[in-house]
mmCIF file of C-alpha atoms in Angstrom:
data_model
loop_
_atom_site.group_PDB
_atom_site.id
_atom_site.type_symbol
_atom_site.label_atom_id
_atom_site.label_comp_id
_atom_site.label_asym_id
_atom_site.label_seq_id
_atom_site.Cartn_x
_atom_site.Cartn_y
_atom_site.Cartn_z
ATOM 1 C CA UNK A 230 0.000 0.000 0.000
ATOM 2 C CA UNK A 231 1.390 3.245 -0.916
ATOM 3 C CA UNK A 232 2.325 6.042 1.615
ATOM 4 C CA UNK A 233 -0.607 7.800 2.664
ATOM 5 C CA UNK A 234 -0.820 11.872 0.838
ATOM 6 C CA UNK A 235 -2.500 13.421 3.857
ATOM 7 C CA UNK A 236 -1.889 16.501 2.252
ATOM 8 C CA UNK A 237 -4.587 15.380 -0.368
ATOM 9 C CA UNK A 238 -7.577 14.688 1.931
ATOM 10 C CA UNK A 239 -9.744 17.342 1.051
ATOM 11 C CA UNK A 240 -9.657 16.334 -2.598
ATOM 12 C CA UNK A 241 -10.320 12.782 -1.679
ATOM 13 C CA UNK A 242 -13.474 13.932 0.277
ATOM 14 C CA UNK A 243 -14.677 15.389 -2.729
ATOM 15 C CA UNK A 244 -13.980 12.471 -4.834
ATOM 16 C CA UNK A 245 -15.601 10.734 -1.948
ATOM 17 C CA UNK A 246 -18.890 12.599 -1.821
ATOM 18 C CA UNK A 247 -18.666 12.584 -6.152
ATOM 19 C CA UNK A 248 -18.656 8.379 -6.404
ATOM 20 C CA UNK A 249 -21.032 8.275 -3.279
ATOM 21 C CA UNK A 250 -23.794 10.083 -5.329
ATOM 22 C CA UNK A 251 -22.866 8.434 -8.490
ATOM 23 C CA UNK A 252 -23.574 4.811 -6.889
ATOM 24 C CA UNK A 253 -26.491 6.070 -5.480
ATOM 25 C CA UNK A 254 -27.711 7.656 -9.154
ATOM 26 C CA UNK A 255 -27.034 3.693 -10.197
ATOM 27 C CA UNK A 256 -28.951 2.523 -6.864
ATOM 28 C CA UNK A 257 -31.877 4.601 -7.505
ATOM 29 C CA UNK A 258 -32.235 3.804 -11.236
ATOM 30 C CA UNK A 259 -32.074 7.400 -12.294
ATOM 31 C CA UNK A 260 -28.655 5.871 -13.618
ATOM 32 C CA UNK A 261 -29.551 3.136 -15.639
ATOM 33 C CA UNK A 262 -27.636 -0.005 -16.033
ATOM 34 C CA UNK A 263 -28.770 -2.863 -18.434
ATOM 35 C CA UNK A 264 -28.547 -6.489 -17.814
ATOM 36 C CA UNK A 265 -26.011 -8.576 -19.845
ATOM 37 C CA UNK A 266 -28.408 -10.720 -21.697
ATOM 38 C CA UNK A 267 -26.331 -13.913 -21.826
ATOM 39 C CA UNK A 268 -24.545 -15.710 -18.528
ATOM 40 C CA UNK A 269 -21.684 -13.129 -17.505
ATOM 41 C CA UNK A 270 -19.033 -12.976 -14.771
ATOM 42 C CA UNK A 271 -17.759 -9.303 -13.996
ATOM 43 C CA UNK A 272 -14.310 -9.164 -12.141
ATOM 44 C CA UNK A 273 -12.959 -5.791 -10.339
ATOM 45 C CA UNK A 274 -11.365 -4.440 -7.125
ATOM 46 C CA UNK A 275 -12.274 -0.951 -5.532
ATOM 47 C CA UNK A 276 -8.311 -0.026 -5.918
ATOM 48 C CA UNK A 277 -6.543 1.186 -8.800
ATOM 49 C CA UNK A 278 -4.731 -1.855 -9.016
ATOM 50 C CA UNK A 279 -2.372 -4.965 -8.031
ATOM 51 C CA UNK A 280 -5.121 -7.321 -6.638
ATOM 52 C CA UNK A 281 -4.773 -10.184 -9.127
ATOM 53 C CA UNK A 282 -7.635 -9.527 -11.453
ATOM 54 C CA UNK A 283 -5.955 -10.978 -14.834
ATOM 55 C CA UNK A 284 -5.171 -13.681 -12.648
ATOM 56 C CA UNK A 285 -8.599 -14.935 -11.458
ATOM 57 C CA UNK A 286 -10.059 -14.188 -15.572
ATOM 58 C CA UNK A 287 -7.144 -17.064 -16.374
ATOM 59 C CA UNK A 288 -8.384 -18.951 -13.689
ATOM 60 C CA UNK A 289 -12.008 -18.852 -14.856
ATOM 61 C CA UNK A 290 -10.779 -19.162 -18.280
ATOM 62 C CA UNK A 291 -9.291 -22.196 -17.730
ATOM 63 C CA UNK A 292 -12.399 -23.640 -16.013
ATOM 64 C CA UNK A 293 -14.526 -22.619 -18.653
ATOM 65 C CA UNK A 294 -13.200 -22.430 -22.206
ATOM 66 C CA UNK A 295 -12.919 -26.414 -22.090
ATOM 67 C CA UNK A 296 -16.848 -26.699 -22.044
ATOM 68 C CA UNK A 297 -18.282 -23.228 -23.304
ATOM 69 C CA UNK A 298 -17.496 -20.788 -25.892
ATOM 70 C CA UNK A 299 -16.242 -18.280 -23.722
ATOM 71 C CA UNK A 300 -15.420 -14.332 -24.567
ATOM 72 C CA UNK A 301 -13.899 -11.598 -22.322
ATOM 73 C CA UNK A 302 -14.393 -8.183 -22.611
ATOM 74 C CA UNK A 303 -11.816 -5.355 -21.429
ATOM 75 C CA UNK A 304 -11.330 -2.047 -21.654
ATOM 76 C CA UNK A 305 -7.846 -2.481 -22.831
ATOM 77 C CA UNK A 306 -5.830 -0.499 -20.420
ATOM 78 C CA UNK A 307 -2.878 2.033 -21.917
ATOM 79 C CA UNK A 308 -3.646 0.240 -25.277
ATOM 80 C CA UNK A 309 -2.433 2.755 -28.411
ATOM 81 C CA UNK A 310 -6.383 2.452 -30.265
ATOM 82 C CA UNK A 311 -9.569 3.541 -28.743
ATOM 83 C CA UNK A 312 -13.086 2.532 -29.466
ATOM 84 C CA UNK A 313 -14.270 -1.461 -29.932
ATOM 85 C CA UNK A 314 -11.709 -3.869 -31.054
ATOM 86 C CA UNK A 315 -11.974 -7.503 -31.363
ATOM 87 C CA UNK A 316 -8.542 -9.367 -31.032
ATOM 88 C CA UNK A 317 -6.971 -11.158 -34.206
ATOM 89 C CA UNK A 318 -4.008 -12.578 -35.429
ATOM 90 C CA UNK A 319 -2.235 -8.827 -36.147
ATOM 91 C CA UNK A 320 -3.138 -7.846 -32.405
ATOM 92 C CA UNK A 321 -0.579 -6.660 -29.974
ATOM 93 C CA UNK A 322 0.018 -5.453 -26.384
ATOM 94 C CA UNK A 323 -0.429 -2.063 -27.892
ATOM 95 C CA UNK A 324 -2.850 -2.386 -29.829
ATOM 96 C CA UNK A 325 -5.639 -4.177 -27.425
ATOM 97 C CA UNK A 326 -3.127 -4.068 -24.245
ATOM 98 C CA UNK A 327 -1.284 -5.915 -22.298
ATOM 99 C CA UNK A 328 -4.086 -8.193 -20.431
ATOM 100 C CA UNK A 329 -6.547 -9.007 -22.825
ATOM 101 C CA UNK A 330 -3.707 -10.030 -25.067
ATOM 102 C CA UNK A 331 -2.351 -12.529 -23.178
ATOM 103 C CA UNK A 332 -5.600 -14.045 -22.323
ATOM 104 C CA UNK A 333 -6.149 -14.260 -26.025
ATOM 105 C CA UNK A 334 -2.353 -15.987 -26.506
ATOM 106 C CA UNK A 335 -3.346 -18.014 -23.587
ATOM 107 C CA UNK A 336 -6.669 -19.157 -24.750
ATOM 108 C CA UNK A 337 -6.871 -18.855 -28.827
ATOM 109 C CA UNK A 338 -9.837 -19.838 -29.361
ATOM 110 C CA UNK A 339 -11.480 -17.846 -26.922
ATOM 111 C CA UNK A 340 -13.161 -14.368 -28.143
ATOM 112 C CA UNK A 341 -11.331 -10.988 -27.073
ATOM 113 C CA UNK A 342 -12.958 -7.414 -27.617
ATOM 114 C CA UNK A 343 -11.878 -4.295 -25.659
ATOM 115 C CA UNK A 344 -14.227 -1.735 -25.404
ATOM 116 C CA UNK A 345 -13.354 1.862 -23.133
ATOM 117 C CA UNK A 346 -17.307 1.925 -22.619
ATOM 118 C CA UNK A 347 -18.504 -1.647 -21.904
ATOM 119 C CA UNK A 348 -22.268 -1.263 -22.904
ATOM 120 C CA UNK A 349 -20.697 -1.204 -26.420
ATOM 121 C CA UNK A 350 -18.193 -3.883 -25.964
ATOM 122 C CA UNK A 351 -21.021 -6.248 -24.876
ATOM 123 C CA UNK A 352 -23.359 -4.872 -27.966
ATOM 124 C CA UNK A 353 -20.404 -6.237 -30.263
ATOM 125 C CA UNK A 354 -20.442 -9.509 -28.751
ATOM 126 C CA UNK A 355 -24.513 -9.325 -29.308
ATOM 127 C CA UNK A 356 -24.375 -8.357 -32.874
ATOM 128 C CA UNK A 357 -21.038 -9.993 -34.181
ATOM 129 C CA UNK A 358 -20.015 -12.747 -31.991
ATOM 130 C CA UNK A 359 -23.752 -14.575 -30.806
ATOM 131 C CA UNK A 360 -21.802 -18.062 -30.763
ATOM 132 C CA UNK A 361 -20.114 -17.120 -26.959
ATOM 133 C CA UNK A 362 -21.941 -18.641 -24.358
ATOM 134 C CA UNK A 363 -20.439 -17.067 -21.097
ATOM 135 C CA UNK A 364 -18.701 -13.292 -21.199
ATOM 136 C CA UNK A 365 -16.057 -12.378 -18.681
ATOM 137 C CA UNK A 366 -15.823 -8.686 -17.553
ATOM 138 C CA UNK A 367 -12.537 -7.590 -16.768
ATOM 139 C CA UNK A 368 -11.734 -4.795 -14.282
ATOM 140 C CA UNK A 369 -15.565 -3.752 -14.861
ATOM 141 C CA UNK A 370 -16.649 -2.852 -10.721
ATOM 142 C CA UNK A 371 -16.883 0.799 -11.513
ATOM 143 C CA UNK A 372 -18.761 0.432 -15.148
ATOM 144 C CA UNK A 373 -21.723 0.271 -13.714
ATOM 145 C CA UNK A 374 -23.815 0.903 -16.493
ATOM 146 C CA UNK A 375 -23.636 -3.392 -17.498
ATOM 147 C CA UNK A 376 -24.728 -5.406 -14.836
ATOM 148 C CA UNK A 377 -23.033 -9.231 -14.962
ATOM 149 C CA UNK A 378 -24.655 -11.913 -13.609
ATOM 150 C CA UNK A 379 -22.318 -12.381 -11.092
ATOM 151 C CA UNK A 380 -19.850 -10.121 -9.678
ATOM 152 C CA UNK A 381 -16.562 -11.025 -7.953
ATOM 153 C CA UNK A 382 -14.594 -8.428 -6.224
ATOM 154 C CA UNK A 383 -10.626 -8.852 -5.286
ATOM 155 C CA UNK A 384 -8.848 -7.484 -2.815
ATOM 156 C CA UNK A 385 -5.551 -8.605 -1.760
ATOM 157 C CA UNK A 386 -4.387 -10.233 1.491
ATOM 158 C CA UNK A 387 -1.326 -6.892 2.094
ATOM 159 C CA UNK A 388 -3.263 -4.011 0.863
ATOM 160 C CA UNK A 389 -7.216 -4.999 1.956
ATOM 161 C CA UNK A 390 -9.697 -2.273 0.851
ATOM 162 C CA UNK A 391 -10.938 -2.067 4.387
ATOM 163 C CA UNK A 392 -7.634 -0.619 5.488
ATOM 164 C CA UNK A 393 -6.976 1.647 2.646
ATOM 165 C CA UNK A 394 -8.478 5.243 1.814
ATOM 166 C CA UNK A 395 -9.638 7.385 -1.266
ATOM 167 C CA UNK A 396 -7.671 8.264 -4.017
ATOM 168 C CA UNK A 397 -5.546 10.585 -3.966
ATOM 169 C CA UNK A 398 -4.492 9.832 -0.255
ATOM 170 C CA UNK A 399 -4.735 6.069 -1.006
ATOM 171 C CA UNK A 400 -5.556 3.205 -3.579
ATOM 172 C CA UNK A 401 -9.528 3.228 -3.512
ATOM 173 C CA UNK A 402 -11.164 4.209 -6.342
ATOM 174 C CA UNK A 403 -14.634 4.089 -4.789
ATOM 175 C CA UNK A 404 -16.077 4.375 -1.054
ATOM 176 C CA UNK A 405 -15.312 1.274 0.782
ATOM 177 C CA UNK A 406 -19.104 0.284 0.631
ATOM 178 C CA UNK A 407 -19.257 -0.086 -3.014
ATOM 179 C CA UNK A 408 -18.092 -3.960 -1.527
ATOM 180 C CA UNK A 409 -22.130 -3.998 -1.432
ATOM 181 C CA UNK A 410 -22.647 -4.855 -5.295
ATOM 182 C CA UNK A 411 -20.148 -7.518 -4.911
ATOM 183 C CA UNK A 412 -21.402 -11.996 -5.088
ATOM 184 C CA UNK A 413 -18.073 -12.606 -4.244
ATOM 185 C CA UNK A 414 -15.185 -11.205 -2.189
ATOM 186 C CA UNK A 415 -11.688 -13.111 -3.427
ATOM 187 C CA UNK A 416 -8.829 -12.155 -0.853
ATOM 188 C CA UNK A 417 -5.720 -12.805 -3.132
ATOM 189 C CA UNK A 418 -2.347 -12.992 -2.900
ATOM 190 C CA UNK A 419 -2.383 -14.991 0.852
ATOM 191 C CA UNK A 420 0.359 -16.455 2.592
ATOM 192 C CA UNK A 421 0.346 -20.439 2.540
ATOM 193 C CA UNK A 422 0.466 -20.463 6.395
ATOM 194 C CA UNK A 423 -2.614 -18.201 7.212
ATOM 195 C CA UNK A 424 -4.728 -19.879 10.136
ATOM 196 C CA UNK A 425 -8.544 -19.858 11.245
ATOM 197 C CA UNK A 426 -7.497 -16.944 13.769
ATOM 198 C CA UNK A 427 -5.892 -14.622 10.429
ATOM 199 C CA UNK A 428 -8.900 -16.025 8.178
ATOM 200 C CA UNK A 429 -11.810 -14.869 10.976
ATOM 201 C CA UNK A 430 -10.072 -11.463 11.607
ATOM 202 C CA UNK A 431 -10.029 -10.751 7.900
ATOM 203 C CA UNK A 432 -14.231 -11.690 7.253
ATOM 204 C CA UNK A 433 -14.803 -9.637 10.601
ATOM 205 C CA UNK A 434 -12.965 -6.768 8.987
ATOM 206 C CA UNK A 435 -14.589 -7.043 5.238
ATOM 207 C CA UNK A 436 -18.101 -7.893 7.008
ATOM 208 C CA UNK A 437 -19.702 -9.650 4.316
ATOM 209 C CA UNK A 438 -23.149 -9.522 3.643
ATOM 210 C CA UNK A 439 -25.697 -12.790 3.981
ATOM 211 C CA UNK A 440 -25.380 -12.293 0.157
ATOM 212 C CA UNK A 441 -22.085 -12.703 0.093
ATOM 213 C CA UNK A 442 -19.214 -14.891 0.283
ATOM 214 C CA UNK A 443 -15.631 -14.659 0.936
ATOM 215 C CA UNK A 444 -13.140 -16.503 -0.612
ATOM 216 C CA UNK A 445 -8.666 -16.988 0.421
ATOM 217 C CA UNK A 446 -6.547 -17.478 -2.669
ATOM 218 C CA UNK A 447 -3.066 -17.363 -2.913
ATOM 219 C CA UNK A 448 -0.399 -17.231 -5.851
ATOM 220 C CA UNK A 449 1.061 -20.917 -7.320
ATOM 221 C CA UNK A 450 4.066 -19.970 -9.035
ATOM 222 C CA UNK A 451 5.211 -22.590 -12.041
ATOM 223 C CA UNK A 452 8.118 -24.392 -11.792
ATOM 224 C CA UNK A 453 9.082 -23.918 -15.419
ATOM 225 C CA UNK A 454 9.936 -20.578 -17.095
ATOM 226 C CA UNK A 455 9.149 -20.061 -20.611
ATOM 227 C CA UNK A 456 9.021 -17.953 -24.137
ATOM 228 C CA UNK A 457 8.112 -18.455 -28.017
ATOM 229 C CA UNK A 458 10.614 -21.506 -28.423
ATOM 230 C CA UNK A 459 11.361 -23.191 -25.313
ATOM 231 C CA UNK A 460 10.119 -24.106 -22.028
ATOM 232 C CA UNK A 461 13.054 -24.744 -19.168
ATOM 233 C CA UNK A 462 13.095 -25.499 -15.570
ATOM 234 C CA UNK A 463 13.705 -22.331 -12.955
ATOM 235 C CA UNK A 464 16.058 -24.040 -11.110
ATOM 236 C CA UNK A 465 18.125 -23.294 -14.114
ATOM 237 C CA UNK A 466 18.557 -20.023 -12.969
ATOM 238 C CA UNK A 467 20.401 -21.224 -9.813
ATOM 239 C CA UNK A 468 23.583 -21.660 -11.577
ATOM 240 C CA UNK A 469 23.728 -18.101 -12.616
ATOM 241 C CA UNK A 470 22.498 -14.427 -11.966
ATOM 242 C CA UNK A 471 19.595 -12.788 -13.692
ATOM 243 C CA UNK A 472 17.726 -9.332 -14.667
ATOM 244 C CA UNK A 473 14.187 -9.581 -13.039
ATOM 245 C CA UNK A 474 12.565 -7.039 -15.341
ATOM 246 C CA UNK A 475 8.389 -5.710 -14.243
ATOM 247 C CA UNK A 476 5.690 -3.215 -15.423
ATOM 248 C CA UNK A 477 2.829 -4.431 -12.734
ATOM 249 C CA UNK A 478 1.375 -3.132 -9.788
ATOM 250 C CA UNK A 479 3.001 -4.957 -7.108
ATOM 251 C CA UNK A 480 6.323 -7.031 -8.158
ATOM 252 C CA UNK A 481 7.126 -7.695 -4.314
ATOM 253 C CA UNK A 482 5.401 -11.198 -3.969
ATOM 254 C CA UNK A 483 7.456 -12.136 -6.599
ATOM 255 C CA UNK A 484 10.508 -10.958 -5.676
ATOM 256 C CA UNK A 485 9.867 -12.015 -2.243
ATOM 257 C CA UNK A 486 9.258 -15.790 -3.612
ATOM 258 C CA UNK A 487 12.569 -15.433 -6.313
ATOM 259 C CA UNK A 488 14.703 -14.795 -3.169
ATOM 260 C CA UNK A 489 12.935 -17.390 -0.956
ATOM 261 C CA UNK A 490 14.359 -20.220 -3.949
ATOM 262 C CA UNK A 491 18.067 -18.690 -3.427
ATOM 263 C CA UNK A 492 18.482 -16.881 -7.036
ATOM 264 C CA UNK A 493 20.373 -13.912 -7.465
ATOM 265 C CA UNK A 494 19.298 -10.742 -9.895
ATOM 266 C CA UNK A 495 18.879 -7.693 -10.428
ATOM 267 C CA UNK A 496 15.528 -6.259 -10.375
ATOM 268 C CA UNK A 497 14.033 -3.878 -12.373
ATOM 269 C CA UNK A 498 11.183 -2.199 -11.706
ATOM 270 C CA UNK A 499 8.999 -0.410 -14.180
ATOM 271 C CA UNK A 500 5.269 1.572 -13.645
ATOM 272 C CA UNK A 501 2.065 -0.722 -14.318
ATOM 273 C CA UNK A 502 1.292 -1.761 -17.434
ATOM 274 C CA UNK A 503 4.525 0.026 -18.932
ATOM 275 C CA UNK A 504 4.855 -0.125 -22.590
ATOM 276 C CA UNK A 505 8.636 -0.414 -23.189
ATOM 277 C CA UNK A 506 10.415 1.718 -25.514
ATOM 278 C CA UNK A 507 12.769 0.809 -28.313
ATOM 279 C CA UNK A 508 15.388 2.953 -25.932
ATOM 280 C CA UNK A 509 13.846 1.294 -23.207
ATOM 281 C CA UNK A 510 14.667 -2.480 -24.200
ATOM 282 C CA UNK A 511 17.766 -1.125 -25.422
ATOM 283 C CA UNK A 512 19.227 0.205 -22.173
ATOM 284 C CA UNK A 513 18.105 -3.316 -20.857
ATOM 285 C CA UNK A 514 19.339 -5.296 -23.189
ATOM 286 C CA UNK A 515 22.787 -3.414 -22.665
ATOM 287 C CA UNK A 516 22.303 -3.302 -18.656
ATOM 288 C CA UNK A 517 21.913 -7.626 -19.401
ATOM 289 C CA UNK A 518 24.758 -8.012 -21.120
ATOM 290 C CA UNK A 519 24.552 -11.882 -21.528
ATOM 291 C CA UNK A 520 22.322 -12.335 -18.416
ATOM 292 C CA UNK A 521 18.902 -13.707 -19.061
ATOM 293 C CA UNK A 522 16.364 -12.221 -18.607
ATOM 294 C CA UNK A 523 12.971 -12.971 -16.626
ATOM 295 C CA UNK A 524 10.099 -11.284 -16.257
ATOM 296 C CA UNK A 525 5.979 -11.505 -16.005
ATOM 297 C CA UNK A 526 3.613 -12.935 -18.378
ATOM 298 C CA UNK A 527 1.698 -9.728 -19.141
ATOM 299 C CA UNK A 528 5.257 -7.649 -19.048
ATOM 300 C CA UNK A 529 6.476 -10.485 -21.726
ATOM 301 C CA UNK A 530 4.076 -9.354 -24.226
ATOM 302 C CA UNK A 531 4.898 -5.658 -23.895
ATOM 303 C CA UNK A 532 8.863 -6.481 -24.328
ATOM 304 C CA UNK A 533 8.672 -8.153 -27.260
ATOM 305 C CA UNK A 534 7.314 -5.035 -28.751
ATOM 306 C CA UNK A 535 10.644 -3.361 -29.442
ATOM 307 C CA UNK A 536 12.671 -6.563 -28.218
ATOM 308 C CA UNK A 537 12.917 -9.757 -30.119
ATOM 309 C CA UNK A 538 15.155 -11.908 -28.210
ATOM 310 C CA UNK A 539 15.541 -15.670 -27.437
ATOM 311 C CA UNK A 540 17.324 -14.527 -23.716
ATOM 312 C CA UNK A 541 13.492 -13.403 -22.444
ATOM 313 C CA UNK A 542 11.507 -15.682 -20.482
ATOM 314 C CA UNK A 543 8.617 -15.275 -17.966
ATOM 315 C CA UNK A 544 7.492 -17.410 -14.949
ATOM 316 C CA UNK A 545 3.763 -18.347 -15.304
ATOM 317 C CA UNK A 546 1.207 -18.113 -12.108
ATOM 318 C CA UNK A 547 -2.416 -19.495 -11.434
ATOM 319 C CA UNK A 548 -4.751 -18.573 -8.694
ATOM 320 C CA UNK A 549 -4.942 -21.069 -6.124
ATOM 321 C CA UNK A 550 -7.352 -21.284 -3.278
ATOM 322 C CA UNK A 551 -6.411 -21.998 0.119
ATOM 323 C CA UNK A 552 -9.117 -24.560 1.388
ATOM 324 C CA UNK A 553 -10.182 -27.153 -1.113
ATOM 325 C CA UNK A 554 -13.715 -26.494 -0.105
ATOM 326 C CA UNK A 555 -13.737 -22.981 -0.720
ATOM 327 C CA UNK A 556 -12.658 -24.033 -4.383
ATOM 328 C CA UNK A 557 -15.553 -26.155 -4.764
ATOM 329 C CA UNK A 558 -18.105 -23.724 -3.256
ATOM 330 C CA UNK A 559 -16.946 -20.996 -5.802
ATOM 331 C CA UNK A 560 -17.144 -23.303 -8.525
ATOM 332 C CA UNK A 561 -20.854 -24.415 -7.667
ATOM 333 C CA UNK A 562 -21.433 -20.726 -7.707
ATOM 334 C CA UNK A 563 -20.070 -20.081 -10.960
ATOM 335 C CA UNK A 564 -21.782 -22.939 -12.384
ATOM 336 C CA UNK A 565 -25.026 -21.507 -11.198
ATOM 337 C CA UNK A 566 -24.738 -18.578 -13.391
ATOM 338 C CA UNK A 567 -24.302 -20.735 -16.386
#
């Protein structure tokens, strides 16, 4: 959690009293917001950021491209077009950004579309793509103008909406209460070793809603790293130091977990969602020298822009829940929405 700007609390009050009476515009109806008219999962976080949302869409993606035709819809953060685009083979980071592109590497035969305002996006998917079955939402809590059939909310473990403030003195992006238009509350990036005592402090502190449940997932690193042409085992990395190179929210967790296997690099750290320049990849290609380099799955994407090189690789992650039953629970609910 950043450093708190006290200096900025009278702005955030504003801001405050501004997204208070825009929710309740959207409460009242005077605000209208139309349902999605085919099964739809919306995922978002009341901060600006670093709570694991790409994450849980791969999750879902995984548990439902197998068995549906599946489409997610973005906005396409920092992406160089604007208006409604629907991913194909000429697509880039840039072009559709850095997320919804690598769900649509991940998962090609899934349908991507990014969309600034989402009551458009989800028209396209109406008009031009009727064969999906089940839309995801990405980072989609504040559009509330589409209304998904279920809504899941993330928040992570270190920096818990409950404990953070308004922009611009913290992270929040809404009033903690906007938690009320969440289904589901996913508290991410947990510690292995968290115990009943952690667990019942953290649902007294969030305060769900009988509506509402609460879920504890934590990060499963992969034991391989990977690129275009070859897949290798991170213990290769052991033998030698490396550049650690990320553009994401909150790198610590995984340089916390890089140092808890032994390696040694050198970590650089760029702003989220960083599109690198051809100076840029040049200056790390040079600071490399013959090191390899590793770096995220989503910061992958955006290298290769201006950086074509064999010596890249990036270190996949999955969500994975905590309690096995928790796991199941959420995957009844997400069923029931189908």
């Amino acid at each position: 959690m950043k450093k708190l700007n006290f200096l900025g609390f009278p702005i955030a009050l504003l801001y405050g009293l501004g997204m208070q009476l825009r929710n309740m515009l959207f409460k009242s109806g005077i605000l209208y917001s139309n349902s999605i008219p085919l099964p739809s999962i919306g995922v978002g976080n009341l901060s600006v950021g670093g709570t694991g949302k790409s994450v849980v869409i791969m999750y879902l993606l995984e548990l439902l491209s197998e068995r549906k035709k599946v489409g997610v819809l973005s906005r396409g953060y920092k992406r160089i077009t604007k208006g409604v685009l629907q991913a194909d083979k000429d697509s880039s980071a840039a072009t559709i950004g850095d997320e919804p592109y690598q769900f649509y590497k991940a998962y090609p035969g899934i349908d991507v579309v990014v969309a600034e305002k989402r009551q458009e996006g989800v028209r396209h998917f109406q008009e031009s793509l009727p064969s999906v079955e089940v839309l995801l939402l990405d980072d989609v809590y504040q559009h509330q103008y589409v209304t998904p059939s279920l809504m899941v909310l993330t928040t992570s473990f270190d920096a818990p909406f409950y404990r953070d403030f308004l922009l611009p003195v913290g992270n929040l992006r809404e009033p903690r209460n906007g938690k009320s238009r969440a289904d589901i509350i996913l508290v991410t990036k947990c510690p292995r070793g968290i115990d009943a005592k952690q667990k019942q402090e953290i649902l007294n502190a969030i305060k769900p809603a009988s509506h509402q449940k609460v879920y504890f997932t934590t990060i499963k690193y992969s034991e391989w790293i990977q690129n275009e042409t070859e897949k290798k085992h991170l213990k290769s990395f052991l033998t030698a130091p490396f550049v650690l190179v990320t553009g994401i929210a909150n790198a610590a967790p995984l340089v916390s977990y890089l140092h808890e296997l032994g390696l040694e690099f050198e970590h650089l750290a760029f702003q989220d969602h960083h599109l690198f320049s051809k100076k840029e990849a040049a200056e790390i290609a040079k600071k490399s020298k013959e090191r390899f380099i590793l770096t995220t799955q989503k910061d992958y994407h955006r290298l290769l822009l201006n950086w074509k090189s064999t010596q890249i690789y990036y270190l996949p992650i999955q969500m994975q829940f905590l309690f096995a039953e928790e796991e199941q629970q959420f995957k009844h609910q997400i069923a029931s929405v189908m």
